[in-house]
Amino acid sequence: MWDGANHPGRTERATGDGQSYGPHLDLDQHPVAYEKCWRYFVDHGQYSTSVQSLCELMNIRLPFEKHKPRLLTVPFWWLLKEKRSSHKVSLIPYMRRLVCTGNDTDKILEDFFGSCYSRGVANLRKQERRNYLLTAKSTTWDIVKSAYDMGSEEKVPYLVPLREATEEDILDTESHWSEWLAMGDWMLGPRRPSSLEFIKIEDHMEEHEARN
């Protein structure tokens, strides 16, 4: 069954100073689209040849590979695939691996998460693209790679620059980077300088379009 704890459907969380600091689960809204994507991945996506081939290339195991019952005690193990696949499956590791290897294309996302991926996992994809940019900005390549490895058996085989980065991606990440640096200098709450007033990404985009 779908584990709501793994759901990244979110709105921007505002603090007392009116700033937006990241994703937040909206408990008043039933995450129908995300649940559909989750269910598609668990019941269909992970069993498709294209998804299995790509996961092998990216060196990440699928849920059914992690929870195989013993063949000696359960001869017809494939009959239990839904039960074992639903065991606390999170989509986050798969989106992270897709982003850092440059495989977060529309076609691949549909193969993994179904036709409603653009509504169901759009926030997750945006967050992980931002995280990847922030990680690359903050440290060296080898440390970035270590951050995206998943234990000794699921190390990421390669990293690529963020695929098809847009001006919106860059400006969004830049605003979060400024907030992060401010926190490092204890410039939070009442100490937060007015020069760091939050500017909506739409305002950034209007500025960029006006300059061009």
PDB file of C-alpha atoms in Angstrom:
ATOM      1  CA  MET A   1       0.000   0.000   0.000  1.00  0.00           C
ATOM      2  CA  TRP A   2       1.114   3.558  -0.703  1.00  0.00           C
ATOM      3  CA  ASP A   3       3.078   5.035   2.185  1.00  0.00           C
ATOM      4  CA  GLY A   4       1.991   8.651   2.703  1.00  0.00           C
ATOM      5  CA  ALA A   5       5.196   9.349   4.622  1.00  0.00           C
ATOM      6  CA  ASN A   6       7.087   9.088   1.363  1.00  0.00           C
ATOM      7  CA  HIS A   7       4.853  11.578  -0.415  1.00  0.00           C
ATOM      8  CA  PRO A   8       6.655  14.729  -1.602  1.00  0.00           C
ATOM      9  CA  GLY A   9       3.549  16.584  -2.826  1.00  0.00           C
ATOM     10  CA  ARG A  10       4.146  19.982  -1.305  1.00  0.00           C
ATOM     11  CA  THR A  11       3.565  23.652  -1.089  1.00  0.00           C
ATOM     12  CA  GLU A  12       6.128  26.261  -0.139  1.00  0.00           C
ATOM     13  CA  ARG A  13       6.417  26.532   3.628  1.00  0.00           C
ATOM     14  CA  ALA A  14       6.463  30.069   4.981  1.00  0.00           C
ATOM     15  CA  THR A  15       8.110  30.977   8.280  1.00  0.00           C
ATOM     16  CA  GLY A  16       7.350  33.835  10.614  1.00  0.00           C
ATOM     17  CA  ASP A  17       9.326  36.295   8.498  1.00  0.00           C
ATOM     18  CA  GLY A  18       7.231  35.458   5.443  1.00  0.00           C
ATOM     19  CA  GLN A  19      10.004  33.601   3.667  1.00  0.00           C
ATOM     20  CA  SER A  20       9.673  30.363   1.743  1.00  0.00           C
ATOM     21  CA  TYR A  21      12.205  27.750   2.806  1.00  0.00           C
ATOM     22  CA  GLY A  22      11.225  24.628   0.955  1.00  0.00           C
ATOM     23  CA  PRO A  23       8.687  21.920   0.335  1.00  0.00           C
ATOM     24  CA  HIS A  24       5.956  21.054   2.751  1.00  0.00           C
ATOM     25  CA  LEU A  25       3.243  18.412   2.645  1.00  0.00           C
ATOM     26  CA  ASP A  26      -0.207  19.964   2.299  1.00  0.00           C
ATOM     27  CA  LEU A  27      -2.264  17.805   4.645  1.00  0.00           C
ATOM     28  CA  ASP A  28      -5.504  19.443   3.485  1.00  0.00           C
ATOM     29  CA  GLN A  29      -5.118  18.119  -0.044  1.00  0.00           C
ATOM     30  CA  HIS A  30      -5.311  14.470  -0.975  1.00  0.00           C
ATOM     31  CA  PRO A  31      -2.267  13.752  -3.167  1.00  0.00           C
ATOM     32  CA  VAL A  32      -4.185  11.860  -5.838  1.00  0.00           C
ATOM     33  CA  ALA A  33      -1.772  12.486  -8.723  1.00  0.00           C
ATOM     34  CA  TYR A  34       1.273  11.497  -6.682  1.00  0.00           C
ATOM     35  CA  GLU A  35      -0.431   8.338  -5.452  1.00  0.00           C
ATOM     36  CA  LYS A  36      -1.246   7.401  -9.048  1.00  0.00           C
ATOM     37  CA  CYS A  37       2.408   7.840 -10.015  1.00  0.00           C
ATOM     38  CA  TRP A  38       3.528   5.825  -7.011  1.00  0.00           C
ATOM     39  CA  ARG A  39       1.086   3.037  -7.776  1.00  0.00           C
ATOM     40  CA  TYR A  40       2.048   2.998 -11.450  1.00  0.00           C
ATOM     41  CA  PHE A  41       5.733   2.659 -10.564  1.00  0.00           C
ATOM     42  CA  VAL A  42       5.099  -0.117  -8.048  1.00  0.00           C
ATOM     43  CA  ASP A  43       2.638  -2.108 -10.163  1.00  0.00           C
ATOM     44  CA  HIS A  44       3.834  -1.453 -13.711  1.00  0.00           C
ATOM     45  CA  GLY A  45       6.848   0.806 -14.218  1.00  0.00           C
ATOM     46  CA  GLN A  46       9.412  -1.297 -12.397  1.00  0.00           C
ATOM     47  CA  TYR A  47       8.443  -4.386 -14.407  1.00  0.00           C
ATOM     48  CA  SER A  48       8.886  -2.785 -17.838  1.00  0.00           C
ATOM     49  CA  THR A  49      11.936  -3.748 -19.878  1.00  0.00           C
ATOM     50  CA  SER A  50      12.922  -0.138 -20.567  1.00  0.00           C
ATOM     51  CA  VAL A  51      12.856   0.824 -16.871  1.00  0.00           C
ATOM     52  CA  GLN A  52      14.779  -2.285 -15.840  1.00  0.00           C
ATOM     53  CA  SER A  53      17.431  -1.682 -18.510  1.00  0.00           C
ATOM     54  CA  LEU A  54      17.902   1.948 -17.490  1.00  0.00           C
ATOM     55  CA  CYS A  55      18.076   1.092 -13.786  1.00  0.00           C
ATOM     56  CA  GLU A  56      20.746  -1.471 -14.562  1.00  0.00           C
ATOM     57  CA  LEU A  57      22.685   1.216 -16.436  1.00  0.00           C
ATOM     58  CA  MET A  58      22.235   3.679 -13.553  1.00  0.00           C
ATOM     59  CA  ASN A  59      23.112   0.929 -11.034  1.00  0.00           C
ATOM     60  CA  ILE A  60      20.031   1.233  -8.852  1.00  0.00           C
ATOM     61  CA  ARG A  61      17.918  -1.718  -7.777  1.00  0.00           C
ATOM     62  CA  LEU A  62      14.170  -1.730  -8.251  1.00  0.00           C
ATOM     63  CA  PRO A  63      11.822  -2.542  -5.360  1.00  0.00           C
ATOM     64  CA  PHE A  64      11.036  -6.049  -6.583  1.00  0.00           C
ATOM     65  CA  GLU A  65      14.779  -6.811  -6.634  1.00  0.00           C
ATOM     66  CA  LYS A  66      15.170  -5.738  -3.015  1.00  0.00           C
ATOM     67  CA  HIS A  67      12.358  -7.797  -1.536  1.00  0.00           C
ATOM     68  CA  LYS A  68      12.459 -11.147  -3.307  1.00  0.00           C
ATOM     69  CA  PRO A  69      11.200 -13.929  -1.025  1.00  0.00           C
ATOM     70  CA  ARG A  70      13.161 -17.150  -0.776  1.00  0.00           C
ATOM     71  CA  LEU A  71      12.335 -19.405  -3.701  1.00  0.00           C
ATOM     72  CA  LEU A  72      12.669 -22.543  -1.572  1.00  0.00           C
ATOM     73  CA  THR A  73       9.952 -21.502   0.869  1.00  0.00           C
ATOM     74  CA  VAL A  74       7.724 -19.698  -1.647  1.00  0.00           C
ATOM     75  CA  PRO A  75       7.895 -21.496  -5.012  1.00  0.00           C
ATOM     76  CA  PHE A  76       5.491 -19.093  -6.752  1.00  0.00           C
ATOM     77  CA  TRP A  77       7.213 -15.901  -5.582  1.00  0.00           C
ATOM     78  CA  TRP A  78       5.984 -13.851  -8.544  1.00  0.00           C
ATOM     79  CA  LEU A  79       2.422 -14.133  -7.180  1.00  0.00           C
ATOM     80  CA  LEU A  80       3.541 -11.988  -4.244  1.00  0.00           C
ATOM     81  CA  LYS A  81       5.008  -9.191  -6.325  1.00  0.00           C
ATOM     82  CA  GLU A  82       2.431  -6.569  -5.288  1.00  0.00           C
ATOM     83  CA  LYS A  83       2.832  -7.348  -1.599  1.00  0.00           C
ATOM     84  CA  ARG A  84       6.605  -7.227  -1.601  1.00  0.00           C
ATOM     85  CA  SER A  85       6.879  -4.237  -3.976  1.00  0.00           C
ATOM     86  CA  SER A  86       4.648  -2.101  -1.784  1.00  0.00           C
ATOM     87  CA  HIS A  87       6.967  -2.416   1.198  1.00  0.00           C
ATOM     88  CA  LYS A  88       7.875   1.205   2.014  1.00  0.00           C
ATOM     89  CA  VAL A  89       8.791   2.185  -1.529  1.00  0.00           C
ATOM     90  CA  SER A  90      10.005   5.764  -1.916  1.00  0.00           C
ATOM     91  CA  LEU A  91      10.257   7.460  -5.304  1.00  0.00           C
ATOM     92  CA  ILE A  92      12.929   9.884  -4.092  1.00  0.00           C
ATOM     93  CA  PRO A  93      16.017   7.673  -4.699  1.00  0.00           C
ATOM     94  CA  TYR A  94      14.858   6.979  -8.258  1.00  0.00           C
ATOM     95  CA  MET A  95      14.237  10.647  -9.041  1.00  0.00           C
ATOM     96  CA  ARG A  96      17.633  11.570  -7.586  1.00  0.00           C
ATOM     97  CA  ARG A  97      19.364   8.972  -9.749  1.00  0.00           C
ATOM     98  CA  LEU A  98      17.439  10.069 -12.863  1.00  0.00           C
ATOM     99  CA  VAL A  99      18.373  13.722 -12.300  1.00  0.00           C
ATOM    100  CA  CYS A 100      22.080  13.241 -11.597  1.00  0.00           C
ATOM    101  CA  THR A 101      22.531  10.963 -14.621  1.00  0.00           C
ATOM    102  CA  GLY A 102      20.607  13.270 -16.949  1.00  0.00           C
ATOM    103  CA  ASN A 103      17.747  10.829 -17.449  1.00  0.00           C
ATOM    104  CA  ASP A 104      14.843  12.936 -16.151  1.00  0.00           C
ATOM    105  CA  THR A 105      13.310  13.315 -19.623  1.00  0.00           C
ATOM    106  CA  ASP A 106       9.563  13.387 -20.227  1.00  0.00           C
ATOM    107  CA  LYS A 107       9.609  10.003 -21.953  1.00  0.00           C
ATOM    108  CA  ILE A 108      11.575   8.302 -19.173  1.00  0.00           C
ATOM    109  CA  LEU A 109       9.479   9.887 -16.423  1.00  0.00           C
ATOM    110  CA  GLU A 110       6.360   8.565 -18.143  1.00  0.00           C
ATOM    111  CA  ASP A 111       7.904   5.085 -18.384  1.00  0.00           C
ATOM    112  CA  PHE A 112       8.657   5.145 -14.651  1.00  0.00           C
ATOM    113  CA  PHE A 113       5.636   6.952 -13.212  1.00  0.00           C
ATOM    114  CA  GLY A 114       2.854   6.849 -15.795  1.00  0.00           C
ATOM    115  CA  SER A 115       0.992   9.400 -17.875  1.00  0.00           C
ATOM    116  CA  CYS A 116       0.181  11.766 -14.984  1.00  0.00           C
ATOM    117  CA  TYR A 117       3.866  12.219 -14.069  1.00  0.00           C
ATOM    118  CA  SER A 118       3.750  15.929 -14.962  1.00  0.00           C
ATOM    119  CA  ARG A 119       1.288  16.509 -12.113  1.00  0.00           C
ATOM    120  CA  GLY A 120       2.237  13.727  -9.744  1.00  0.00           C
ATOM    121  CA  VAL A 121       6.028  14.028  -9.504  1.00  0.00           C
ATOM    122  CA  ALA A 122       6.669  17.514 -10.905  1.00  0.00           C
ATOM    123  CA  ASN A 123       7.412  18.955  -7.452  1.00  0.00           C
ATOM    124  CA  LEU A 124       9.726  16.086  -6.613  1.00  0.00           C
ATOM    125  CA  ARG A 125      11.610  16.535  -9.882  1.00  0.00           C
ATOM    126  CA  LYS A 126      11.928  20.291  -9.338  1.00  0.00           C
ATOM    127  CA  GLN A 127      13.212  19.780  -5.803  1.00  0.00           C
ATOM    128  CA  GLU A 128      15.792  17.201  -6.839  1.00  0.00           C
ATOM    129  CA  ARG A 129      17.038  19.350  -9.725  1.00  0.00           C
ATOM    130  CA  ARG A 130      17.487  22.193  -7.234  1.00  0.00           C
ATOM    131  CA  ASN A 131      19.238  19.902  -4.750  1.00  0.00           C
ATOM    132  CA  TYR A 132      21.612  18.695  -7.459  1.00  0.00           C
ATOM    133  CA  LEU A 133      22.564  22.255  -8.414  1.00  0.00           C
ATOM    134  CA  LEU A 134      23.051  23.242  -4.771  1.00  0.00           C
ATOM    135  CA  THR A 135      25.187  20.177  -4.083  1.00  0.00           C
ATOM    136  CA  ALA A 136      27.380  20.865  -7.121  1.00  0.00           C
ATOM    137  CA  LYS A 137      27.724  24.517  -6.102  1.00  0.00           C
ATOM    138  CA  SER A 138      28.773  23.712  -2.558  1.00  0.00           C
ATOM    139  CA  THR A 139      31.539  21.150  -3.027  1.00  0.00           C
ATOM    140  CA  THR A 140      33.808  19.135  -5.330  1.00  0.00           C
ATOM    141  CA  TRP A 141      32.889  16.469  -7.893  1.00  0.00           C
ATOM    142  CA  ASP A 142      34.032  13.512  -5.792  1.00  0.00           C
ATOM    143  CA  ILE A 143      31.992  14.633  -2.781  1.00  0.00           C
ATOM    144  CA  VAL A 144      28.960  15.208  -4.994  1.00  0.00           C
ATOM    145  CA  LYS A 145      29.354  11.685  -6.328  1.00  0.00           C
ATOM    146  CA  SER A 146      29.580  10.287  -2.797  1.00  0.00           C
ATOM    147  CA  ALA A 147      26.383  12.136  -1.906  1.00  0.00           C
ATOM    148  CA  TYR A 148      24.595  10.423  -4.789  1.00  0.00           C
ATOM    149  CA  ASP A 149      26.009   6.951  -4.142  1.00  0.00           C
ATOM    150  CA  MET A 150      23.653   4.556  -2.351  1.00  0.00           C
ATOM    151  CA  GLY A 151      25.866   2.235  -0.376  1.00  0.00           C
ATOM    152  CA  SER A 152      28.644   0.099  -1.783  1.00  0.00           C
ATOM    153  CA  GLU A 153      26.413  -1.842  -4.184  1.00  0.00           C
ATOM    154  CA  GLU A 154      24.491   1.037  -5.758  1.00  0.00           C
ATOM    155  CA  LYS A 155      27.150   3.635  -6.478  1.00  0.00           C
ATOM    156  CA  VAL A 156      26.209   6.094  -9.196  1.00  0.00           C
ATOM    157  CA  PRO A 157      28.308   5.114 -12.263  1.00  0.00           C
ATOM    158  CA  TYR A 158      28.535   8.640 -13.678  1.00  0.00           C
ATOM    159  CA  LEU A 159      27.330  12.208 -13.176  1.00  0.00           C
ATOM    160  CA  VAL A 160      26.351  14.734 -15.826  1.00  0.00           C
ATOM    161  CA  PRO A 161      25.584  18.466 -15.568  1.00  0.00           C
ATOM    162  CA  LEU A 162      21.909  19.221 -14.979  1.00  0.00           C
ATOM    163  CA  ARG A 163      20.049  18.307 -18.161  1.00  0.00           C
ATOM    164  CA  GLU A 164      18.468  21.199 -20.069  1.00  0.00           C
ATOM    165  CA  ALA A 165      18.805  23.661 -17.190  1.00  0.00           C
ATOM    166  CA  THR A 166      16.522  26.663 -17.644  1.00  0.00           C
ATOM    167  CA  GLU A 167      16.827  30.230 -16.446  1.00  0.00           C
ATOM    168  CA  GLU A 168      14.064  29.415 -13.977  1.00  0.00           C
ATOM    169  CA  ASP A 169      16.100  26.489 -12.585  1.00  0.00           C
ATOM    170  CA  ILE A 170      19.127  28.727 -12.084  1.00  0.00           C
ATOM    171  CA  LEU A 171      17.270  31.680 -10.552  1.00  0.00           C
ATOM    172  CA  ASP A 172      15.258  29.443  -8.241  1.00  0.00           C
ATOM    173  CA  THR A 173      18.417  27.716  -6.999  1.00  0.00           C
ATOM    174  CA  GLU A 174      20.259  31.016  -6.701  1.00  0.00           C
ATOM    175  CA  SER A 175      17.611  32.427  -4.363  1.00  0.00           C
ATOM    176  CA  HIS A 176      17.807  29.332  -2.150  1.00  0.00           C
ATOM    177  CA  TRP A 177      21.618  29.495  -2.155  1.00  0.00           C
ATOM    178  CA  SER A 178      21.486  33.078  -0.854  1.00  0.00           C
ATOM    179  CA  GLU A 179      19.158  31.982   1.932  1.00  0.00           C
ATOM    180  CA  TRP A 180      21.519  29.124   2.806  1.00  0.00           C
ATOM    181  CA  LEU A 181      24.539  31.436   3.029  1.00  0.00           C
ATOM    182  CA  ALA A 182      22.556  33.808   5.222  1.00  0.00           C
ATOM    183  CA  MET A 183      21.763  30.986   7.633  1.00  0.00           C
ATOM    184  CA  GLY A 184      25.474  30.125   7.823  1.00  0.00           C
ATOM    185  CA  ASP A 185      26.088  33.662   9.096  1.00  0.00           C
ATOM    186  CA  TRP A 186      23.170  33.495  11.567  1.00  0.00           C
ATOM    187  CA  MET A 187      21.248  36.047   9.519  1.00  0.00           C
ATOM    188  CA  LEU A 188      17.839  34.595  10.316  1.00  0.00           C
ATOM    189  CA  GLY A 189      14.567  35.910  11.695  1.00  0.00           C
ATOM    190  CA  PRO A 190      15.132  39.331  13.300  1.00  0.00           C
ATOM    191  CA  ARG A 191      18.757  39.364  12.076  1.00  0.00           C
ATOM    192  CA  ARG A 192      17.805  38.810   8.464  1.00  0.00           C
ATOM    193  CA  PRO A 193      18.965  41.802   6.381  1.00  0.00           C
ATOM    194  CA  SER A 194      16.410  43.571   4.218  1.00  0.00           C
ATOM    195  CA  SER A 195      18.660  42.985   1.195  1.00  0.00           C
ATOM    196  CA  LEU A 196      17.665  39.316   1.343  1.00  0.00           C
ATOM    197  CA  GLU A 197      13.941  39.915   1.059  1.00  0.00           C
ATOM    198  CA  PHE A 198      12.445  36.987  -0.811  1.00  0.00           C
ATOM    199  CA  ILE A 199      11.722  37.666  -4.483  1.00  0.00           C
ATOM    200  CA  LYS A 200       9.315  35.375  -6.259  1.00  0.00           C
ATOM    201  CA  ILE A 201      10.704  33.402  -9.155  1.00  0.00           C
ATOM    202  CA  GLU A 202       8.093  35.015 -11.415  1.00  0.00           C
ATOM    203  CA  ASP A 203       9.627  38.425 -10.657  1.00  0.00           C
ATOM    204  CA  HIS A 204      13.085  37.079 -11.517  1.00  0.00           C
ATOM    205  CA  MET A 205      11.774  35.768 -14.825  1.00  0.00           C
ATOM    206  CA  GLU A 206      10.095  39.078 -15.717  1.00  0.00           C
ATOM    207  CA  GLU A 207      13.378  40.855 -15.001  1.00  0.00           C
ATOM    208  CA  HIS A 208      15.298  38.396 -17.175  1.00  0.00           C
ATOM    209  CA  GLU A 209      12.834  38.744 -20.060  1.00  0.00           C
ATOM    210  CA  ALA A 210      12.967  42.538 -19.837  1.00  0.00           C
ATOM    211  CA  ARG A 211      16.776  42.464 -20.143  1.00  0.00           C
ATOM    212  CA  ASN A 212      16.545  40.279 -23.231  1.00  0.00           C
TER     213      ASN A 212
END
